[in-house]
Amino acid sequence: MAEVRFEQVSKTFPARRGGAPVEVLRQLDLTIHDGEFLVLVGPSGCGKSTLLRILAGLETPSSGEVLVGDRAVTGLRPAQRNVAMVFQSYALYPHLSVAGNIGFGLRRSRPRSVPQLLQDSLHRLSQTLPRGLRIPSPREEAISRRIATVAEQLGLTPLLDRLPKELSGGQKQRVALGRAIARQPSVFLMDEPLSNLDAKLRTGTRAQIVDLQRQLGTTTLYVTHDQVEAMTMGHRIAVLSAGRLQQLGTPMQLYNWPSNLFVAQFIGSPPMNLLPVLAVGGDQVQLGSRRFLVEGPSGQALIRYTSGAYEGAITGGLRPETLKLAPAANRNIQAEITHVEALGNEALISCRLLDGGHLVQVRGDPSQQVLPGQTVHLEIDQAGWRFFDAAGEALPLPAAARGLAEAAAEPELPNIKA
Ligand code: ADP
Ligand code: MG
């Protein structure tokens, strides 16, 4: 069990022929609490794998320090760091059985003397002999017990003698997981471990990984680009882009109060609708020729923003569920439906606002009968607005409102110590 800290970690890959050096991480600070499941998300190529590989010791940072517990590990070899990594490609040893793969790290983790080595080899070779002739080895027996426990936990017991090529994708995935947990590392690192599984298997394995992590309480850094994994698996999410941490918080904090336009667009599917609006003073914004009242913390942010007599163009964000089809009324806005996707439990309705022509997506009820070409009225949830300044940063919430918004559940960490 351990806390993980990245302190001012930078990574620049040297220039390839003709190219410029690639600056992947820029003075990144990030703390993963002891026992926490932290999900790292970001667009492809933003440096997620690089960050994980730096922690695993497979890559050295250009500058900065990585700590596991209170120990600086930057100078340590991968095997000395007590971290276990699960890759997208599983990376199983093809010539070893499931049992051999699960036990691999256990056999390698401690150096053995020559007589011990000999005893262990004889023990393994003698396993096919009658019981009385087998050579005992306490170490090998302990390893076998550990393999059996892990296999039981992951439902792999019937498969222990199989080779990786005789397993399905989901089973290989579980073996890779088994190899990681067998060593009881201080930290799990997982790099998009589910992306090679089909959708149904992904759901099951997702739940299994979460259960396992909560049970073991092992600090975990989990990389994904999958929305659902990001929202459902972690205690907190870290959003990485352009070499920097864009936001760190619980899934609901990021969803409800994105700190900038990047996070607003990246978290949530479909993404937040963005509209050019004018801050016109007080708690009102103008969209096209219409003014809208804004309630809640965003309304207070707006008042604070315009109280410096600053009025101007900002970006208004509305999640698809803060818009709804409503009767014709003065306060509602008119839109033409361009596309409808009925998903069974909900319908995603794309519309073009008649005033200004902006496109928005509305999360609707599938029982509403609407067709492309139809003109409808949309009601905006007055507390649903989020605002971003010209630089793309969220308008700061006043302290009182911030408390309210952030009370959106601090993550509860497991207190189980194995
Ligand atoms: P992610 O996992 O977020 O998709 P990576 O960490 O794999 O991104 O890569 C981040 C960036 O660093 C990419 O632009 C990639 O091309 C570059 N990169 C990764 N490894 C190397 C390397 N060994 N040499 C040069 N560039 C690299
Ligand atoms: Mg990657």
mmCIF file of N, CA, C and O in Angstrom, residues 307-388:
data_model
loop_
_atom_site.group_PDB
_atom_site.id
_atom_site.type_symbol
_atom_site.label_atom_id
_atom_site.label_comp_id
_atom_site.label_asym_id
_atom_site.label_seq_id
_atom_site.Cartn_x
_atom_site.Cartn_y
_atom_site.Cartn_z
ATOM 1 N N SER A 307 -19.547 42.183 -12.260
ATOM 2 C CA SER A 307 -19.567 43.276 -11.284
ATOM 3 C C SER A 307 -18.374 44.196 -11.478
ATOM 4 O O SER A 307 -18.419 45.358 -11.112
ATOM 5 N N GLY A 308 -17.321 43.701 -12.059
ATOM 6 C CA GLY A 308 -16.192 44.568 -12.378
ATOM 7 C C GLY A 308 -16.503 45.351 -13.636
ATOM 8 O O GLY A 308 -15.609 45.698 -14.387
ATOM 9 N N ALA A 309 -17.784 45.610 -13.879
ATOM 10 C CA ALA A 309 -18.267 46.321 -15.057
ATOM 11 C C ALA A 309 -17.759 45.654 -16.325
ATOM 12 O O ALA A 309 -17.678 46.261 -17.372
ATOM 13 N N TYR A 310 -17.373 44.379 -16.181
ATOM 14 C CA TYR A 310 -16.908 43.696 -17.373
ATOM 15 C C TYR A 310 -18.079 42.979 -18.006
ATOM 16 O O TYR A 310 -18.674 42.102 -17.416
ATOM 17 N N GLU A 311 -18.413 43.399 -19.167
ATOM 18 C CA GLU A 311 -19.459 42.692 -19.888
ATOM 19 C C GLU A 311 -18.839 42.242 -21.180
ATOM 20 O O GLU A 311 -18.018 42.927 -21.749
ATOM 21 N N GLY A 312 -19.229 41.077 -21.629
ATOM 22 C CA GLY A 312 -18.634 40.703 -22.903
ATOM 23 C C GLY A 312 -18.939 39.306 -23.314
ATOM 24 O O GLY A 312 -19.751 38.597 -22.702
ATOM 25 N N ALA A 313 -18.262 38.927 -24.356
ATOM 26 C CA ALA A 313 -18.520 37.637 -24.978
ATOM 27 C C ALA A 313 -17.876 36.526 -24.161
ATOM 28 O O ALA A 313 -16.689 36.576 -23.848
ATOM 29 N N ILE A 314 -18.662 35.559 -23.775
ATOM 30 C CA ILE A 314 -18.154 34.375 -23.102
ATOM 31 C C ILE A 314 -18.785 33.151 -23.757
ATOM 32 O O ILE A 314 -19.608 33.292 -24.665
ATOM 33 N N THR A 315 -18.380 31.967 -23.303
ATOM 34 C CA THR A 315 -18.989 30.748 -23.841
ATOM 35 C C THR A 315 -19.926 30.170 -22.793
ATOM 36 O O THR A 315 -19.550 30.021 -21.633
ATOM 37 N N GLY A 316 -21.149 29.889 -23.216
ATOM 38 C CA GLY A 316 -22.115 29.255 -22.322
ATOM 39 C C GLY A 316 -22.192 27.774 -22.659
ATOM 40 O O GLY A 316 -22.286 27.404 -23.824
ATOM 41 N N GLY A 317 -22.112 26.941 -21.642
ATOM 42 C CA GLY A 317 -22.177 25.498 -21.863
ATOM 43 C C GLY A 317 -23.446 24.921 -21.263
ATOM 44 O O GLY A 317 -23.865 25.321 -20.170
ATOM 45 N N LEU A 318 -24.084 24.027 -21.994
ATOM 46 C CA LEU A 318 -25.297 23.362 -21.502
ATOM 47 C C LEU A 318 -25.189 21.872 -21.786
ATOM 48 O O LEU A 318 -25.043 21.469 -22.945
ATOM 49 N N ARG A 319 -25.238 21.049 -20.756
ATOM 50 C CA ARG A 319 -25.263 19.601 -20.966
ATOM 51 C C ARG A 319 -26.560 19.227 -21.696
ATOM 52 O O ARG A 319 -27.585 19.899 -21.501
ATOM 53 N N PRO A 320 -26.521 18.130 -22.493
ATOM 54 C CA PRO A 320 -27.707 17.757 -23.269
ATOM 55 C C PRO A 320 -28.951 17.534 -22.414
ATOM 56 O O PRO A 320 -30.065 17.687 -22.885
ATOM 57 N N GLU A 321 -28.767 17.199 -21.121
ATOM 58 C CA GLU A 321 -29.936 16.953 -20.282
ATOM 59 C C GLU A 321 -30.462 18.227 -19.633
ATOM 60 O O GLU A 321 -31.467 18.197 -18.919
ATOM 61 N N THR A 322 -29.804 19.378 -19.854
ATOM 62 C CA THR A 322 -30.324 20.628 -19.288
ATOM 63 C C THR A 322 -31.231 21.347 -20.292
ATOM 64 O O THR A 322 -31.703 22.440 -20.026
ATOM 65 N N LEU A 323 -31.417 20.717 -21.443
ATOM 66 C CA LEU A 323 -32.351 21.244 -22.432
ATOM 67 C C LEU A 323 -33.487 20.243 -22.544
ATOM 68 O O LEU A 323 -33.240 19.037 -22.538
ATOM 69 N N LYS A 324 -34.715 20.737 -22.628
ATOM 70 C CA LYS A 324 -35.777 19.764 -22.890
ATOM 71 C C LYS A 324 -36.853 20.325 -23.805
ATOM 72 O O LYS A 324 -37.061 21.537 -23.861
ATOM 73 N N LEU A 325 -37.489 19.404 -24.523
ATOM 74 C CA LEU A 325 -38.584 19.808 -25.386
ATOM 75 C C LEU A 325 -39.720 20.294 -24.498
ATOM 76 O O LEU A 325 -40.033 19.671 -23.495
ATOM 77 N N ALA A 326 -40.283 21.436 -24.858
ATOM 78 C CA ALA A 326 -41.294 22.049 -24.002
ATOM 79 C C ALA A 326 -42.355 22.720 -24.866
ATOM 80 O O ALA A 326 -42.142 22.921 -26.062
ATOM 81 N N PRO A 327 -43.470 23.074 -24.248
ATOM 82 C CA PRO A 327 -44.524 23.754 -25.026
ATOM 83 C C PRO A 327 -44.038 25.120 -25.500
ATOM 84 O O PRO A 327 -43.108 25.691 -24.933
ATOM 85 N N ALA A 328 -44.690 25.641 -26.516
ATOM 86 C CA ALA A 328 -44.374 26.978 -26.999
ATOM 87 C C ALA A 328 -44.638 27.967 -25.883
ATOM 88 O O ALA A 328 -45.720 27.985 -25.314
ATOM 89 N N ALA A 329 -43.625 28.720 -25.513
ATOM 90 C CA ALA A 329 -43.790 29.734 -24.466
ATOM 91 C C ALA A 329 -42.722 30.771 -24.693
ATOM 92 O O ALA A 329 -41.706 30.492 -25.342
ATOM 93 N N ASN A 330 -42.952 31.944 -24.136
ATOM 94 C CA ASN A 330 -42.040 33.050 -24.364
ATOM 95 C C ASN A 330 -40.606 32.743 -23.962
ATOM 96 O O ASN A 330 -39.663 33.135 -24.627
ATOM 97 N N ARG A 331 -40.460 32.039 -22.834
ATOM 98 C CA ARG A 331 -39.111 31.820 -22.313
ATOM 99 C C ARG A 331 -38.375 30.707 -23.074
ATOM 100 O O ARG A 331 -37.184 30.535 -22.918
ATOM 101 N N ASN A 332 -39.092 29.948 -23.869
ATOM 102 C CA ASN A 332 -38.455 28.835 -24.575
ATOM 103 C C ASN A 332 -37.931 29.264 -25.940
ATOM 104 O O ASN A 332 -38.419 30.215 -26.528
ATOM 105 N N ILE A 333 -36.912 28.529 -26.412
ATOM 106 C CA ILE A 333 -36.330 28.916 -27.695
ATOM 107 C C ILE A 333 -36.747 27.944 -28.791
ATOM 108 O O ILE A 333 -36.906 26.748 -28.551
ATOM 109 N N GLN A 334 -36.865 28.470 -29.968
ATOM 110 C CA GLN A 334 -37.309 27.653 -31.095
ATOM 111 C C GLN A 334 -36.119 26.998 -31.789
ATOM 112 O O GLN A 334 -35.063 27.600 -31.935
ATOM 113 N N ALA A 335 -36.332 25.757 -32.199
ATOM 114 C CA ALA A 335 -35.262 25.036 -32.884
ATOM 115 C C ALA A 335 -35.872 24.077 -33.891
ATOM 116 O O ALA A 335 -37.010 23.631 -33.738
ATOM 117 N N GLU A 336 -35.084 23.760 -34.883
ATOM 118 C CA GLU A 336 -35.537 22.792 -35.879
ATOM 119 C C GLU A 336 -34.767 21.492 -35.658
ATOM 120 O O GLU A 336 -33.533 21.506 -35.533
ATOM 121 N N ILE A 337 -35.471 20.396 -35.620
ATOM 122 C CA ILE A 337 -34.827 19.104 -35.404
ATOM 123 C C ILE A 337 -34.093 18.675 -36.673
ATOM 124 O O ILE A 337 -34.658 18.727 -37.767
ATOM 125 N N THR A 338 -32.836 18.290 -36.517
ATOM 126 C CA THR A 338 -32.078 17.851 -37.693
ATOM 127 C C THR A 338 -31.867 16.344 -37.690
ATOM 128 O O THR A 338 -31.661 15.735 -38.736
ATOM 129 N N HIS A 339 -31.894 15.724 -36.513
ATOM 130 C CA HIS A 339 -31.556 14.310 -36.440
ATOM 131 C C HIS A 339 -32.051 13.738 -35.120
ATOM 132 O O HIS A 339 -31.984 14.416 -34.101
ATOM 133 N N VAL A 340 -32.557 12.518 -35.153
ATOM 134 C CA VAL A 340 -33.007 11.880 -33.907
ATOM 135 C C VAL A 340 -32.385 10.492 -33.797
ATOM 136 O O VAL A 340 -32.418 9.714 -34.752
ATOM 137 N N GLU A 341 -31.768 10.221 -32.660
ATOM 138 C CA GLU A 341 -31.232 8.885 -32.402
ATOM 139 C C GLU A 341 -31.971 8.310 -31.210
ATOM 140 O O GLU A 341 -31.778 8.766 -30.087
ATOM 141 N N ALA A 342 -32.816 7.310 -31.460
ATOM 142 C CA ALA A 342 -33.529 6.688 -30.343
ATOM 143 C C ALA A 342 -32.679 5.546 -29.820
ATOM 144 O O ALA A 342 -32.308 4.652 -30.571
ATOM 145 N N LEU A 343 -32.332 5.608 -28.534
ATOM 146 C CA LEU A 343 -31.422 4.603 -27.985
ATOM 147 C C LEU A 343 -32.133 3.647 -27.028
ATOM 148 O O LEU A 343 -31.497 2.956 -26.253
ATOM 149 N N GLY A 344 -33.460 3.616 -27.093
ATOM 150 C CA GLY A 344 -34.177 2.718 -26.194
ATOM 151 C C GLY A 344 -34.506 3.403 -24.889
ATOM 152 O O GLY A 344 -35.662 3.693 -24.611
ATOM 153 N N ASN A 345 -33.462 3.688 -24.091
ATOM 154 C CA ASN A 345 -33.720 4.326 -22.799
ATOM 155 C C ASN A 345 -33.770 5.840 -22.916
ATOM 156 O O ASN A 345 -34.281 6.527 -22.055
ATOM 157 N N GLU A 346 -33.231 6.385 -23.981
ATOM 158 C CA GLU A 346 -33.253 7.829 -24.183
ATOM 159 C C GLU A 346 -33.185 8.111 -25.673
ATOM 160 O O GLU A 346 -32.916 7.216 -26.473
ATOM 161 N N ALA A 347 -33.446 9.367 -26.021
ATOM 162 C CA ALA A 347 -33.295 9.765 -27.414
ATOM 163 C C ALA A 347 -32.368 10.961 -27.456
ATOM 164 O O ALA A 347 -32.446 11.846 -26.609
ATOM 165 N N LEU A 348 -31.414 10.934 -28.393
ATOM 166 C CA LEU A 348 -30.546 12.088 -28.577
ATOM 167 C C LEU A 348 -31.085 12.869 -29.763
ATOM 168 O O LEU A 348 -31.150 12.358 -30.876
ATOM 169 N N ILE A 349 -31.483 14.086 -29.488
ATOM 170 C CA ILE A 349 -32.135 14.900 -30.510
ATOM 171 C C ILE A 349 -31.200 16.044 -30.872
ATOM 172 O O ILE A 349 -30.810 16.834 -30.008
ATOM 173 N N SER A 350 -30.797 16.086 -32.146
ATOM 174 C CA SER A 350 -29.964 17.196 -32.611
ATOM 175 C C SER A 350 -30.867 18.271 -33.189
ATOM 176 O O SER A 350 -31.779 17.962 -33.963
ATOM 177 N N CYS A 351 -30.609 19.509 -32.799
ATOM 178 C CA CYS A 351 -31.446 20.617 -33.262
ATOM 179 C C CYS A 351 -30.584 21.793 -33.692
ATOM 180 O O CYS A 351 -29.460 21.950 -33.219
ATOM 181 N N ARG A 352 -31.192 22.616 -34.561
ATOM 182 C CA ARG A 352 -30.541 23.875 -34.938
ATOM 183 C C ARG A 352 -31.404 25.020 -34.387
ATOM 184 O O ARG A 352 -32.608 25.072 -34.663
ATOM 185 N N LEU A 353 -30.795 25.882 -33.587
ATOM 186 C CA LEU A 353 -31.559 26.997 -33.024
ATOM 187 C C LEU A 353 -31.938 27.960 -34.150
ATOM 188 O O LEU A 353 -31.093 28.330 -34.970
ATOM 189 N N LEU A 354 -33.194 28.354 -34.190
ATOM 190 C CA LEU A 354 -33.630 29.243 -35.282
ATOM 191 C C LEU A 354 -32.931 30.591 -35.180
ATOM 192 O O LEU A 354 -32.574 31.189 -36.181
ATOM 193 N N ASP A 355 -32.732 31.050 -33.940
ATOM 194 C CA ASP A 355 -32.044 32.322 -33.732
ATOM 195 C C ASP A 355 -30.534 32.051 -33.623
ATOM 196 O O ASP A 355 -30.065 31.572 -32.604
ATOM 197 N N GLY A 356 -29.793 32.271 -34.665
ATOM 198 C CA GLY A 356 -28.336 32.113 -34.615
ATOM 199 C C GLY A 356 -27.832 30.873 -35.327
ATOM 200 O O GLY A 356 -26.679 30.812 -35.731
ATOM 201 N N GLY A 357 -28.693 29.879 -35.475
ATOM 202 C CA GLY A 357 -28.303 28.691 -36.244
ATOM 203 C C GLY A 357 -27.357 27.740 -35.536
ATOM 204 O O GLY A 357 -26.794 26.841 -36.158
ATOM 205 N N HIS A 358 -27.167 27.897 -34.209
ATOM 206 C CA HIS A 358 -26.257 27.005 -33.480
ATOM 207 C C HIS A 358 -26.848 25.614 -33.342
ATOM 208 O O HIS A 358 -28.051 25.460 -33.166
ATOM 209 N N LEU A 359 -25.968 24.619 -33.411
ATOM 210 C CA LEU A 359 -26.412 23.236 -33.254
ATOM 211 C C LEU A 359 -26.327 22.829 -31.784
ATOM 212 O O LEU A 359 -25.330 23.114 -31.115
ATOM 213 N N VAL A 360 -27.347 22.167 -31.291
ATOM 214 C CA VAL A 360 -27.309 21.649 -29.920
ATOM 215 C C VAL A 360 -27.850 20.223 -29.905
ATOM 216 O O VAL A 360 -28.609 19.823 -30.784
ATOM 217 N N GLN A 361 -27.413 19.476 -28.904
ATOM 218 C CA GLN A 361 -27.959 18.139 -28.706
ATOM 219 C C GLN A 361 -28.751 18.091 -27.411
ATOM 220 O O GLN A 361 -28.322 18.634 -26.390
ATOM 221 N N VAL A 362 -29.902 17.456 -27.483
ATOM 222 C CA VAL A 362 -30.820 17.394 -26.358
ATOM 223 C C VAL A 362 -31.015 15.933 -25.974
ATOM 224 O O VAL A 362 -31.207 15.085 -26.851
ATOM 225 N N ARG A 363 -30.924 15.644 -24.675
ATOM 226 C CA ARG A 363 -31.213 14.287 -24.227
ATOM 227 C C ARG A 363 -32.697 14.225 -23.911
ATOM 228 O O ARG A 363 -33.171 14.911 -23.011
ATOM 229 N N GLY A 364 -33.424 13.426 -24.677
ATOM 230 C CA GLY A 364 -34.874 13.414 -24.513
ATOM 231 C C GLY A 364 -35.396 12.049 -24.137
ATOM 232 O O GLY A 364 -34.650 11.090 -23.976
ATOM 233 N N ASP A 365 -36.690 12.030 -24.024
ATOM 234 C CA ASP A 365 -37.404 10.823 -23.668
ATOM 235 C C ASP A 365 -37.753 10.102 -24.980
ATOM 236 O O ASP A 365 -38.271 10.729 -25.898
ATOM 237 N N PRO A 366 -37.478 8.796 -25.089
ATOM 238 C CA PRO A 366 -37.711 8.127 -26.372
ATOM 239 C C PRO A 366 -39.196 8.063 -26.745
ATOM 240 O O PRO A 366 -39.538 7.801 -27.905
ATOM 241 N N SER A 367 -40.070 8.306 -25.775
ATOM 242 C CA SER A 367 -41.501 8.227 -26.086
ATOM 243 C C SER A 367 -41.987 9.492 -26.792
ATOM 244 O O SER A 367 -43.073 9.521 -27.352
ATOM 245 N N GLN A 368 -41.153 10.570 -26.760
ATOM 246 C CA GLN A 368 -41.545 11.789 -27.469
ATOM 247 C C GLN A 368 -41.430 11.551 -28.968
ATOM 248 O O GLN A 368 -40.365 11.175 -29.445
ATOM 249 N N GLN A 369 -42.532 11.754 -29.658
ATOM 250 C CA GLN A 369 -42.519 11.503 -31.097
ATOM 251 C C GLN A 369 -42.055 12.759 -31.820
ATOM 252 O O GLN A 369 -42.823 13.701 -31.973
ATOM 253 N N VAL A 370 -40.792 12.773 -32.221
ATOM 254 C CA VAL A 370 -40.309 13.939 -32.969
ATOM 255 C C VAL A 370 -39.581 13.466 -34.218
ATOM 256 O O VAL A 370 -39.005 12.376 -34.237
ATOM 257 N N LEU A 371 -39.634 14.299 -35.254
ATOM 258 C CA LEU A 371 -39.038 13.921 -36.531
ATOM 259 C C LEU A 371 -38.162 15.041 -37.055
ATOM 260 O O LEU A 371 -38.414 16.223 -36.778
ATOM 261 N N PRO A 372 -37.142 14.687 -37.828
ATOM 262 C CA PRO A 372 -36.320 15.722 -38.448
ATOM 263 C C PRO A 372 -37.187 16.674 -39.273
ATOM 264 O O PRO A 372 -38.157 16.245 -39.908
ATOM 265 N N GLY A 373 -36.852 17.935 -39.231
ATOM 266 C CA GLY A 373 -37.594 18.935 -39.997
ATOM 267 C C GLY A 373 -38.639 19.650 -39.152
ATOM 268 O O GLY A 373 -39.054 20.759 -39.460
ATOM 269 N N GLN A 374 -39.028 18.996 -38.048
ATOM 270 C CA GLN A 374 -40.045 19.553 -37.171
ATOM 271 C C GLN A 374 -39.466 20.723 -36.363
ATOM 272 O O GLN A 374 -38.302 20.699 -35.980
ATOM 273 N N THR A 375 -40.307 21.742 -36.108
ATOM 274 C CA THR A 375 -39.863 22.844 -35.259
ATOM 275 C C THR A 375 -40.370 22.609 -33.839
ATOM 276 O O THR A 375 -41.536 22.268 -33.658
ATOM 277 N N VAL A 376 -39.476 22.738 -32.876
ATOM 278 C CA VAL A 376 -39.851 22.486 -31.485
ATOM 279 C C VAL A 376 -39.418 23.663 -30.610
ATOM 280 O O VAL A 376 -38.704 24.556 -31.072
ATOM 281 N N HIS A 377 -39.838 23.627 -29.360
ATOM 282 C CA HIS A 377 -39.405 24.635 -28.398
ATOM 283 C C HIS A 377 -38.558 23.962 -27.336
ATOM 284 O O HIS A 377 -38.881 22.866 -26.887
ATOM 285 N N LEU A 378 -37.482 24.623 -26.977
ATOM 286 C CA LEU A 378 -36.578 24.063 -25.967
ATOM 287 C C LEU A 378 -36.587 24.929 -24.719
ATOM 288 O O LEU A 378 -36.503 26.154 -24.794
ATOM 289 N N GLU A 379 -36.672 24.244 -23.581
ATOM 290 C CA GLU A 379 -36.593 24.952 -22.312
ATOM 291 C C GLU A 379 -35.211 24.709 -21.728
ATOM 292 O O GLU A 379 -34.726 23.575 -21.693
ATOM 293 N N ILE A 380 -34.583 25.799 -21.279
ATOM 294 C CA ILE A 380 -33.240 25.681 -20.697
ATOM 295 C C ILE A 380 -33.363 25.638 -19.172
ATOM 296 O O ILE A 380 -34.040 26.479 -18.577
ATOM 297 N N ASP A 381 -32.734 24.673 -18.564
ATOM 298 C CA ASP A 381 -32.660 24.602 -17.099
ATOM 299 C C ASP A 381 -31.829 25.800 -16.622
ATOM 300 O O ASP A 381 -30.652 25.919 -16.969
ATOM 301 N N GLN A 382 -32.444 26.649 -15.814
ATOM 302 C CA GLN A 382 -31.771 27.908 -15.445
ATOM 303 C C GLN A 382 -30.511 27.682 -14.610
ATOM 304 O O GLN A 382 -29.639 28.534 -14.549
ATOM 305 N N ALA A 383 -30.443 26.534 -13.971
ATOM 306 C CA ALA A 383 -29.230 26.238 -13.174
ATOM 307 C C ALA A 383 -28.234 25.404 -13.972
ATOM 308 O O ALA A 383 -27.200 24.998 -13.463
ATOM 309 N N GLY A 384 -28.563 25.128 -15.230
ATOM 310 C CA GLY A 384 -27.735 24.224 -16.032
ATOM 311 C C GLY A 384 -26.564 24.898 -16.736
ATOM 312 O O GLY A 384 -25.667 24.232 -17.227
ATOM 313 N N TRP A 385 -26.581 26.216 -16.767
ATOM 314 C CA TRP A 385 -25.523 26.940 -17.493
ATOM 315 C C TRP A 385 -24.153 26.780 -16.837
ATOM 316 O O TRP A 385 -24.030 26.750 -15.622
ATOM 317 N N ARG A 386 -23.121 26.663 -17.683
ATOM 318 C CA ARG A 386 -21.735 26.749 -17.224
ATOM 319 C C ARG A 386 -21.063 27.781 -18.123
ATOM 320 O O ARG A 386 -21.370 27.839 -19.329
ATOM 321 N N PHE A 387 -20.145 28.572 -17.545
ATOM 322 C CA PHE A 387 -19.543 29.643 -18.355
ATOM 323 C C PHE A 387 -18.028 29.581 -18.385
ATOM 324 O O PHE A 387 -17.388 29.207 -17.393
ATOM 325 N N PHE A 388 -17.500 29.963 -19.550
ATOM 326 C CA PHE A 388 -16.049 29.927 -19.763
ATOM 327 C C PHE A 388 -15.616 31.239 -20.392
ATOM 328 O O PHE A 388 -16.308 31.773 -21.273
#
